[in-house]
Tab-separated table of C-alpha atoms and ligand atoms in Angstrom:
chain	number	residue	atom	x	y	z
A	1	MET	CA	172.537	259.035	-0.966
A	2	ALA	CA	175.178	261.751	-2.044
A	3	ALA	CA	178.401	262.272	-4.190
A	4	SER	CA	181.427	261.706	-1.170
A	5	GLY	CA	184.436	260.480	-3.533
A	6	PRO	CA	186.066	260.982	-6.471
A	7	PHE	CA	183.615	258.172	-7.840
A	8	ASP	CA	181.014	258.670	-7.544
A	9	THR	CA	181.479	262.879	-8.226
A	10	LEU	CA	182.160	260.710	-11.553
A	11	THR	CA	178.834	258.203	-11.693
A	12	ALA	CA	176.520	260.745	-10.104
A	13	ALA	CA	178.008	263.883	-13.183
A	14	LEU	CA	178.188	261.599	-15.988
A	15	GLY	CA	174.175	260.190	-14.946
A	16	GLY	CA	173.263	263.406	-15.542
A	17	LEU	CA	172.734	262.324	-19.152
A	18	PHE	CA	170.398	259.905	-18.633
A	19	VAL	CA	168.166	261.920	-15.845
A	20	ALA	CA	168.774	264.525	-18.512
A	21	HIS	CA	167.305	262.442	-21.533
A	22	CYS	CA	164.068	260.198	-18.741
A	23	LEU	CA	162.902	263.906	-17.697
A	24	ALA	CA	162.200	265.177	-22.433
A	25	SER	CA	161.770	261.665	-23.180
A	26	VAL	CA	158.338	261.767	-20.706
A	27	ALA	CA	157.692	265.425	-20.990
A	28	ARG	CA	156.796	264.704	-25.305
A	29	PHE	CA	155.183	260.978	-24.033
A	30	GLY	CA	153.093	263.135	-22.095
A	31	VAL	CA	153.726	261.214	-19.253
A	32	PRO	CA	153.251	263.948	-16.802
A	33	ASP	CA	149.823	264.164	-18.004
A	34	ALA	CA	148.442	261.206	-17.765
A	35	LEU	CA	148.636	261.310	-14.129
A	36	ASP	CA	147.299	263.461	-11.587
A	37	ASP	CA	146.396	263.288	-8.056
A	38	THR	CA	145.553	259.757	-7.871
A	39	PRO	CA	148.831	257.228	-7.361
A	40	ARG	CA	149.384	255.079	-10.439
A	41	THR	CA	151.335	251.771	-11.677
A	42	ALA	CA	153.913	252.209	-14.576
A	43	HIS	CA	151.502	250.385	-17.035
A	44	GLU	CA	148.770	252.275	-16.166
A	45	LEU	CA	150.851	255.167	-17.418
A	46	ALA	CA	152.148	253.559	-19.864
A	47	ASP	CA	148.687	252.866	-21.247
A	48	ILE	CA	147.357	255.434	-21.721
A	49	THR	CA	150.838	257.011	-23.108
A	50	GLY	CA	151.151	254.191	-25.500
A	51	VAL	CA	155.084	253.463	-24.179
A	52	ASP	CA	155.997	250.091	-22.790
A	53	PRO	CA	155.410	249.845	-19.159
A	54	GLU	CA	158.748	248.159	-18.229
A	55	ALA	CA	161.210	250.605	-19.876
A	56	LEU	CA	158.653	253.299	-18.356
A	57	GLY	CA	158.713	251.873	-14.242
A	58	ARG	CA	162.222	251.671	-14.373
A	59	VAL	CA	163.092	255.985	-16.441
A	60	LEU	CA	160.503	256.551	-13.548
A	61	ARG	CA	162.388	255.127	-11.125
A	62	LEU	CA	165.853	257.126	-12.598
A	63	LEU	CA	163.621	259.774	-12.655
A	64	ALA	CA	162.387	259.189	-9.122
A	65	ALA	CA	165.408	259.145	-7.303
A	66	HIS	CA	165.370	262.645	-8.290
A	67	GLY	CA	162.310	264.459	-6.987
A	68	VAL	CA	160.946	263.802	-10.554
A	69	PHE	CA	157.598	262.062	-9.160
A	70	ALA	CA	157.822	260.079	-5.752
A	71	ALA	CA	158.055	256.324	-6.144
A	72	GLY	CA	155.939	254.721	-3.443
A	73	ASP	CA	153.745	251.460	-3.002
A	74	ASP	CA	150.985	252.970	-5.853
A	75	GLY	CA	152.460	253.478	-8.182
A	76	PHE	CA	154.399	256.846	-8.612
A	77	ALA	CA	152.731	260.409	-7.837
A	78	HIS	CA	153.841	263.929	-9.185
A	79	THR	CA	155.706	266.122	-7.106
A	80	GLY	CA	156.790	269.417	-7.487
A	81	ALA	CA	158.865	269.141	-9.843
A	82	SER	CA	156.645	266.654	-12.037
A	83	ARG	CA	153.217	268.503	-11.653
A	84	MET	CA	155.517	271.857	-14.160
A	85	LEU	CA	156.038	269.529	-17.019
A	86	ARG	CA	152.253	268.694	-17.185
A	87	SER	CA	151.005	270.794	-20.535
A	88	ASP	CA	147.324	272.481	-17.746
A	89	HIS	CA	150.770	273.900	-15.463
A	90	PRO	CA	150.540	277.283	-15.038
A	91	ARG	CA	154.186	277.888	-15.685
A	92	SER	CA	154.431	274.615	-17.199
A	93	TRP	CA	158.112	273.129	-19.082
A	94	ARG	CA	156.927	271.045	-21.164
A	95	ASP	CA	157.211	272.088	-24.074
A	96	PHE	CA	160.764	273.571	-23.238
A	97	VAL	CA	161.946	270.312	-21.286
A	98	ALA	CA	160.144	267.659	-24.413
A	99	THR	CA	162.826	270.330	-27.210
A	100	PHE	CA	165.961	268.436	-25.428
A	101	GLY	CA	164.443	264.424	-26.775
A	102	THR	CA	164.068	266.383	-29.990
A	103	GLU	CA	166.174	264.258	-33.564
A	104	ARG	CA	166.931	267.396	-34.256
A	105	THR	CA	168.543	268.064	-31.081
A	106	ALA	CA	169.669	264.457	-30.827
A	107	ARG	CA	171.765	264.813	-34.119
A	108	GLN	CA	173.407	268.148	-32.471
A	109	LEU	CA	174.329	266.535	-29.537
A	110	GLY	CA	176.233	264.639	-31.958
A	111	TYR	CA	178.564	266.352	-32.888
A	112	PHE	CA	179.293	267.565	-29.670
A	113	ASP	CA	183.479	266.625	-30.338
A	114	TYR	CA	182.719	269.608	-33.515
A	115	SER	CA	182.280	272.098	-30.878
A	116	LEU	CA	184.297	271.402	-28.528
A	117	GLN	CA	187.752	271.756	-30.506
A	118	THR	CA	186.453	274.967	-32.463
A	119	GLY	CA	184.424	277.170	-30.043
A	120	LEU	CA	181.083	276.888	-33.642
A	121	PRO	CA	177.576	275.475	-32.581
A	122	ALA	CA	177.416	271.578	-33.373
A	123	THR	CA	173.953	272.668	-35.181
A	124	ASN	CA	176.357	273.884	-37.810
A	125	LYS	CA	177.170	270.757	-38.787
A	126	LEU	CA	173.476	270.414	-40.192
A	127	ASN	CA	172.941	274.072	-41.478
A	128	PRO	CA	176.245	275.532	-41.876
A	129	ASP	CA	173.609	279.175	-42.244
A	130	GLY	CA	172.831	278.508	-37.845
A	131	PHE	CA	170.349	277.526	-35.545
A	132	PHE	CA	168.184	280.279	-36.371
A	133	ALA	CA	168.438	279.639	-40.479
A	134	ILE	CA	166.619	275.417	-39.601
A	135	LEU	CA	164.407	277.119	-37.887
A	136	GLN	CA	163.434	280.193	-40.823
A	137	SER	CA	163.645	277.653	-43.221
A	138	ASP	CA	161.500	274.347	-41.505
A	139	PRO	CA	158.243	275.985	-40.507
A	140	GLU	CA	157.251	272.927	-37.945
A	141	ALA	CA	160.933	273.280	-36.236
A	142	GLY	CA	159.937	276.643	-35.586
A	143	ARG	CA	157.434	276.707	-33.914
A	144	VAL	CA	158.449	274.747	-31.759
A	145	PHE	CA	160.716	276.328	-31.254
A	146	ASP	CA	158.656	279.529	-30.918
A	147	ALA	CA	156.567	277.579	-28.200
A	148	ALA	CA	158.902	275.553	-26.090
A	149	MET	CA	160.851	279.997	-25.581
A	150	VAL	CA	157.227	280.813	-24.286
A	151	SER	CA	157.124	277.132	-21.932
A	152	LYS	CA	160.614	278.186	-20.709
A	153	ALA	CA	160.159	282.173	-20.748
A	154	ARG	CA	156.730	281.526	-17.696
A	155	ILE	CA	158.588	281.038	-14.512
A	156	GLN	CA	161.283	284.651	-16.626
A	157	VAL	CA	158.260	286.432	-16.584
A	158	ALA	CA	156.933	286.246	-13.439
A	159	GLY	CA	159.961	286.978	-12.400
A	160	VAL	CA	160.867	289.752	-14.529
A	161	LEU	CA	157.234	291.545	-13.366
A	162	ALA	CA	157.889	290.605	-9.641
A	163	ALA	CA	161.685	292.651	-10.080
A	164	TYR	CA	160.595	295.694	-12.629
A	165	ASP	CA	158.203	297.924	-12.466
A	166	PHE	CA	156.762	298.951	-16.229
A	167	SER	CA	154.705	301.294	-15.688
A	168	ASP	CA	156.051	304.073	-16.518
A	169	ARG	CA	158.953	302.708	-19.620
A	170	GLY	CA	156.667	304.703	-22.445
A	171	THR	CA	156.742	302.525	-25.471
A	172	ILE	CA	158.502	299.101	-25.499
A	173	ALA	CA	160.605	297.411	-27.736
A	174	ASP	CA	160.514	293.609	-27.144
A	175	ILE	CA	163.432	292.408	-29.816
A	176	GLY	CA	163.205	289.436	-30.647
A	177	GLY	CA	160.905	288.886	-28.460
A	178	GLY	CA	159.136	285.998	-30.218
A	179	GLN	CA	155.508	285.388	-29.696
A	180	GLY	CA	155.466	288.046	-27.715
A	181	HIS	CA	154.853	286.213	-24.366
A	182	LEU	CA	157.103	289.007	-22.348
A	183	LEU	CA	155.811	292.091	-23.786
A	184	ARG	CA	152.344	290.856	-23.436
A	185	ALA	CA	152.850	290.533	-19.542
A	186	VAL	CA	154.127	292.536	-19.534
A	187	LEU	CA	151.119	295.932	-21.123
A	188	ASP	CA	148.791	293.538	-19.357
A	189	THR	CA	150.375	295.264	-15.682
A	190	ALA	CA	151.582	298.700	-16.800
A	191	GLU	CA	148.308	300.391	-18.941
A	192	ARG	CA	150.036	303.609	-19.828
A	193	THR	CA	152.985	301.120	-22.032
A	194	ARG	CA	152.766	300.468	-26.411
A	195	GLY	CA	154.588	297.694	-27.467
A	196	ILE	CA	156.007	296.784	-31.177
A	197	LEU	CA	157.734	293.067	-30.759
A	198	PHE	CA	160.458	292.770	-33.279
A	199	ASP	CA	161.237	289.563	-34.799
A	200	LEU	CA	161.721	287.542	-38.055
A	201	PRO	CA	159.194	288.050	-39.862
A	202	PRO	CA	158.378	283.420	-39.629
A	203	VAL	CA	157.839	284.349	-36.468
A	204	ILE	CA	155.755	287.255	-36.333
A	205	GLU	CA	153.466	285.728	-38.407
A	206	ARG	CA	152.836	282.883	-36.027
A	207	ALA	CA	152.351	285.032	-33.558
A	208	ALA	CA	149.724	287.478	-35.704
A	209	ALA	CA	146.949	287.072	-33.972
A	210	ILE	CA	149.009	288.962	-30.298
A	211	ALA	CA	148.596	292.979	-32.696
A	212	SER	CA	145.820	294.815	-30.688
A	213	ASP	CA	146.317	299.083	-30.662
A	214	ARG	CA	148.850	298.723	-28.715
A	215	LEU	CA	150.435	296.373	-29.196
A	216	THR	CA	152.284	296.463	-32.429
A	217	LEU	CA	153.958	294.141	-35.466
A	218	ARG	CA	157.228	294.816	-36.713
A	219	ALA	CA	159.196	292.005	-39.054
A	220	GLY	CA	162.300	292.161	-39.392
A	221	ASP	CA	166.125	290.715	-38.983
A	222	PHE	CA	167.772	292.639	-35.933
A	223	PHE	CA	171.135	292.701	-37.955
A	224	ARG	CA	170.039	293.896	-41.664
A	225	ASP	CA	166.670	295.785	-40.444
A	226	PRO	CA	167.451	299.770	-38.958
A	227	LEU	CA	165.418	298.503	-35.343
A	228	PRO	CA	162.549	300.842	-33.881
A	229	VAL	CA	162.526	303.782	-32.018
A	230	CYS	CA	161.832	303.916	-28.634
A	231	ASP	CA	161.489	304.730	-25.062
A	232	THR	CA	162.277	300.654	-23.736
A	233	TYR	CA	164.403	297.945	-25.192
A	234	LEU	CA	163.986	294.856	-23.532
A	235	LEU	CA	165.499	291.549	-25.307
A	236	MET	CA	165.041	288.549	-23.956
A	237	ASP	CA	167.558	285.452	-23.884
A	238	VAL	CA	168.307	287.417	-27.651
A	239	ILE	CA	172.122	288.785	-27.137
A	240	HIS	CA	172.947	284.647	-25.576
A	241	ASP	CA	172.934	282.706	-28.096
A	242	TRP	CA	175.909	285.224	-30.345
A	243	ASP	CA	179.047	285.335	-30.228
A	244	VAL	CA	181.178	288.835	-30.025
A	245	GLU	CA	181.083	290.437	-33.000
A	246	ARG	CA	177.121	288.791	-33.574
A	247	ALA	CA	176.537	290.330	-29.923
A	248	THR	CA	178.836	293.835	-30.902
A	249	ALA	CA	176.335	293.961	-33.497
A	250	ILE	CA	172.776	294.006	-32.914
A	251	LEU	CA	173.360	295.597	-29.129
A	252	THR	CA	174.955	298.250	-32.010
A	253	ALA	CA	172.102	298.609	-33.816
A	254	VAL	CA	169.452	298.648	-30.961
A	255	ARG	CA	171.546	301.959	-29.557
A	256	LYS	CA	171.814	303.473	-33.189
A	257	ALA	CA	167.362	303.509	-32.441
A	258	ALA	CA	167.775	304.569	-29.199
A	259	PRO	CA	166.792	308.018	-28.800
A	260	PRO	CA	169.558	309.229	-26.078
A	261	HIS	CA	166.772	308.931	-22.472
A	262	ALA	CA	165.595	305.285	-23.836
A	263	ARG	CA	166.343	302.694	-22.012
A	264	LEU	CA	168.183	299.096	-22.432
A	265	LEU	CA	166.807	295.792	-20.365
A	266	LEU	CA	168.912	292.703	-21.362
A	267	VAL	CA	166.990	289.610	-19.725
A	268	GLU	CA	169.671	287.285	-19.300
A	269	SER	CA	170.493	284.607	-16.557
A	270	VAL	CA	174.216	285.773	-15.319
A	271	ILE	CA	176.927	283.849	-14.426
A	272	PRO	CA	177.793	283.705	-10.719
A	273	ASP	CA	181.163	284.742	-9.249
A	274	ASP	CA	179.994	281.435	-7.034
A	275	PRO	CA	182.514	278.780	-8.517
A	276	GLY	CA	179.511	275.965	-7.570
A	277	PRO	CA	176.661	274.427	-10.734
A	278	ASP	CA	173.863	277.292	-11.127
A	279	TRP	CA	172.164	276.460	-14.062
A	280	SER	CA	172.930	279.280	-16.700
A	281	LYS	CA	176.994	277.435	-16.882
A	282	ALA	CA	174.378	274.560	-18.017
A	283	MET	CA	172.889	276.881	-20.805
A	284	ASP	CA	176.012	277.880	-21.747
A	285	ILE	CA	176.951	274.780	-22.193
A	286	MET	CA	173.183	274.559	-24.690
A	287	MET	CA	174.590	278.345	-26.494
A	288	LEU	CA	177.622	276.613	-26.912
A	289	ILE	CA	176.176	273.849	-29.328
A	290	HIS	CA	173.070	275.766	-31.052
A	291	THR	CA	174.326	278.742	-31.933
A	292	GLY	CA	177.922	279.701	-31.035
A	293	GLY	CA	176.587	281.819	-28.790
A	294	ARG	CA	177.756	282.028	-24.395
A	295	GLN	CA	176.402	283.433	-21.219
A	296	ARG	CA	177.766	285.741	-19.804
A	297	THR	CA	179.236	286.963	-16.837
A	298	TYR	CA	178.073	291.518	-15.041
A	299	GLY	CA	181.271	291.893	-16.370
A	300	GLU	CA	181.104	290.496	-19.423
A	301	HIS	CA	178.228	292.595	-21.005
A	302	GLU	CA	179.243	295.632	-18.427
A	303	SER	CA	182.220	295.965	-21.336
A	304	LEU	CA	179.976	294.884	-23.940
A	305	LEU	CA	178.239	297.596	-23.208
A	306	ARG	CA	180.679	299.772	-23.494
A	307	THR	CA	181.832	298.994	-26.489
A	308	CYS	CA	177.563	299.372	-28.091
A	309	GLY	CA	177.398	302.783	-26.279
A	310	PHE	CA	175.488	301.270	-22.776
A	311	ARG	CA	175.856	301.936	-19.817
A	312	LEU	CA	175.257	299.673	-17.455
A	313	GLU	CA	173.517	300.000	-14.211
A	314	ARG	CA	172.533	297.989	-12.816
A	315	ALA	CA	170.926	293.875	-12.340
A	316	VAL	CA	168.038	293.545	-10.571
A	317	ALA	CA	167.810	290.199	-9.591
A	318	THR	CA	163.927	287.648	-10.019
A	319	THR	CA	162.919	285.317	-8.543
A	320	SER	CA	163.442	282.895	-11.413
A	321	ASP	CA	167.592	282.656	-13.367
A	322	VAL	CA	167.332	285.431	-15.555
A	323	SER	CA	168.403	289.815	-14.249
A	324	ILE	CA	167.245	292.413	-15.642
A	325	LEU	CA	170.281	294.164	-16.459
A	326	GLU	CA	169.771	297.873	-16.564
A	327	ALA	CA	171.687	300.211	-19.224
A	328	ALA	CA	171.703	303.842	-20.538
A	329	CYS	CA	172.534	305.222	-23.794
A	330	ALA	CA	175.932	306.632	-23.097
A	331	ARG	CA	175.884	309.409	-24.359
A	332	PRO	CA	173.487	311.935	-25.808
A	333	GLY	CA	173.104	311.693	-29.452
A	334	VAL	CA	173.098	308.448	-32.584
A	335	LEU	CA	176.025	306.910	-32.578
A	336	SER	CA	177.709	308.242	-35.761
A	337	GLY	CA	178.357	305.989	-39.236
B	1	SAM	C1	166.567	282.857	-27.687
B	1	SAM	S1	164.550	282.927	-28.481
B	1	SAM	C2	163.976	284.519	-26.964
B	1	SAM	C3	162.608	284.046	-27.668
B	1	SAM	C4	162.209	285.992	-26.668
B	1	SAM	N1	162.892	286.523	-26.478
B	1	SAM	C5	162.380	284.715	-25.341
B	1	SAM	O1	163.417	284.871	-24.275
B	1	SAM	O2	161.981	283.869	-24.506
B	1	SAM	C6	165.417	284.826	-29.491
B	1	SAM	C7	164.735	284.714	-30.455
B	1	SAM	O3	165.517	285.850	-31.736
B	1	SAM	C8	165.344	285.559	-32.235
B	1	SAM	N2	166.019	285.808	-33.231
B	1	SAM	C9	167.411	285.337	-33.831
B	1	SAM	N3	167.246	285.822	-35.324
B	1	SAM	C10	166.821	287.333	-35.300
B	1	SAM	C11	167.528	287.805	-36.166
B	1	SAM	N4	168.113	288.345	-36.659
B	1	SAM	N5	166.666	289.253	-36.271
B	1	SAM	C12	165.643	288.909	-35.550
B	1	SAM	N6	165.258	288.201	-34.815
B	1	SAM	C13	165.929	287.257	-34.333
B	1	SAM	C14	164.582	284.680	-32.413
B	1	SAM	O4	163.238	283.812	-33.675
B	1	SAM	C15	163.268	284.546	-31.527
B	1	SAM	O5	162.237	284.583	-30.652
């Protein structure tokens, strides 16, 4: 039933907390994988996945009320949304959604008040060196995060490739490119380009198998190490991880490395002017808690980029949540200092 009054608005909003938990848990326990084209009862699905049948029935009832699975006389069937939580879906979101049910995420959310009171990431309560330090010191957490990023990006990558022509973009550095999922897809569609994947050493180690004669791996820290000299710089969902000071440091490092003709492509979910619901606004809170970063409006990106020696020229919309913000070097030559 559509929300019609203040109480309905509140119950719909608060209920979202439980919908999200159910979503993450069914992804973690592989419930969508256990369901094929034939509807199954909660008991059958619970037998396969090793969970409690009655609890699963209640979880699936709530999810079905939100369009994830469909409830019918024969049990539960897939919808387009629940199919996207299967591991074998070409644009599977399973590994991304599942991370919201991990113990680490639950512990971070437990410190939500700390983020609200200080503006600092709740993660600091778990490790004062922050989110990426946790991932660097815990290989299993790092592997889970890498897989989540590959999963998160499937729809984004398809949207980026459909919206932007990379064929003449020369050598492309994907800075903070994770497992190279975006860069590989770009190189596959643009055969004259070459790529450099830049990320932290443990991440690059896990990506070793993707190196080729057109794709070079470079391990480093963008706060400390020089970035590669390239024709194009791609940064997808990287700047949103950081506050203005750190985002400025990364973009300034890119500007220092960039030759005057280079172009910068920030792939980000941009906060729209429209005050209505938008995924970017939920991601913004995710960034507040996880890393202390933020989603930004077009104007905020423009001013951040200007400070770092770039001129934002346009935002190319894609079919996914992200836009491609294309910037040029604001003036020829390398910044001094
Ligand atoms: C949110 S993930 C985005 C990954 C990928 N670009 C995507 O959108 O799927 C941020 C990436 O930045 C990398 N990163 C974080 N801190 C870094 C640093 N100091 N130097 C280099 N890379 C870093 C992380 O390892 C991670 O791969």
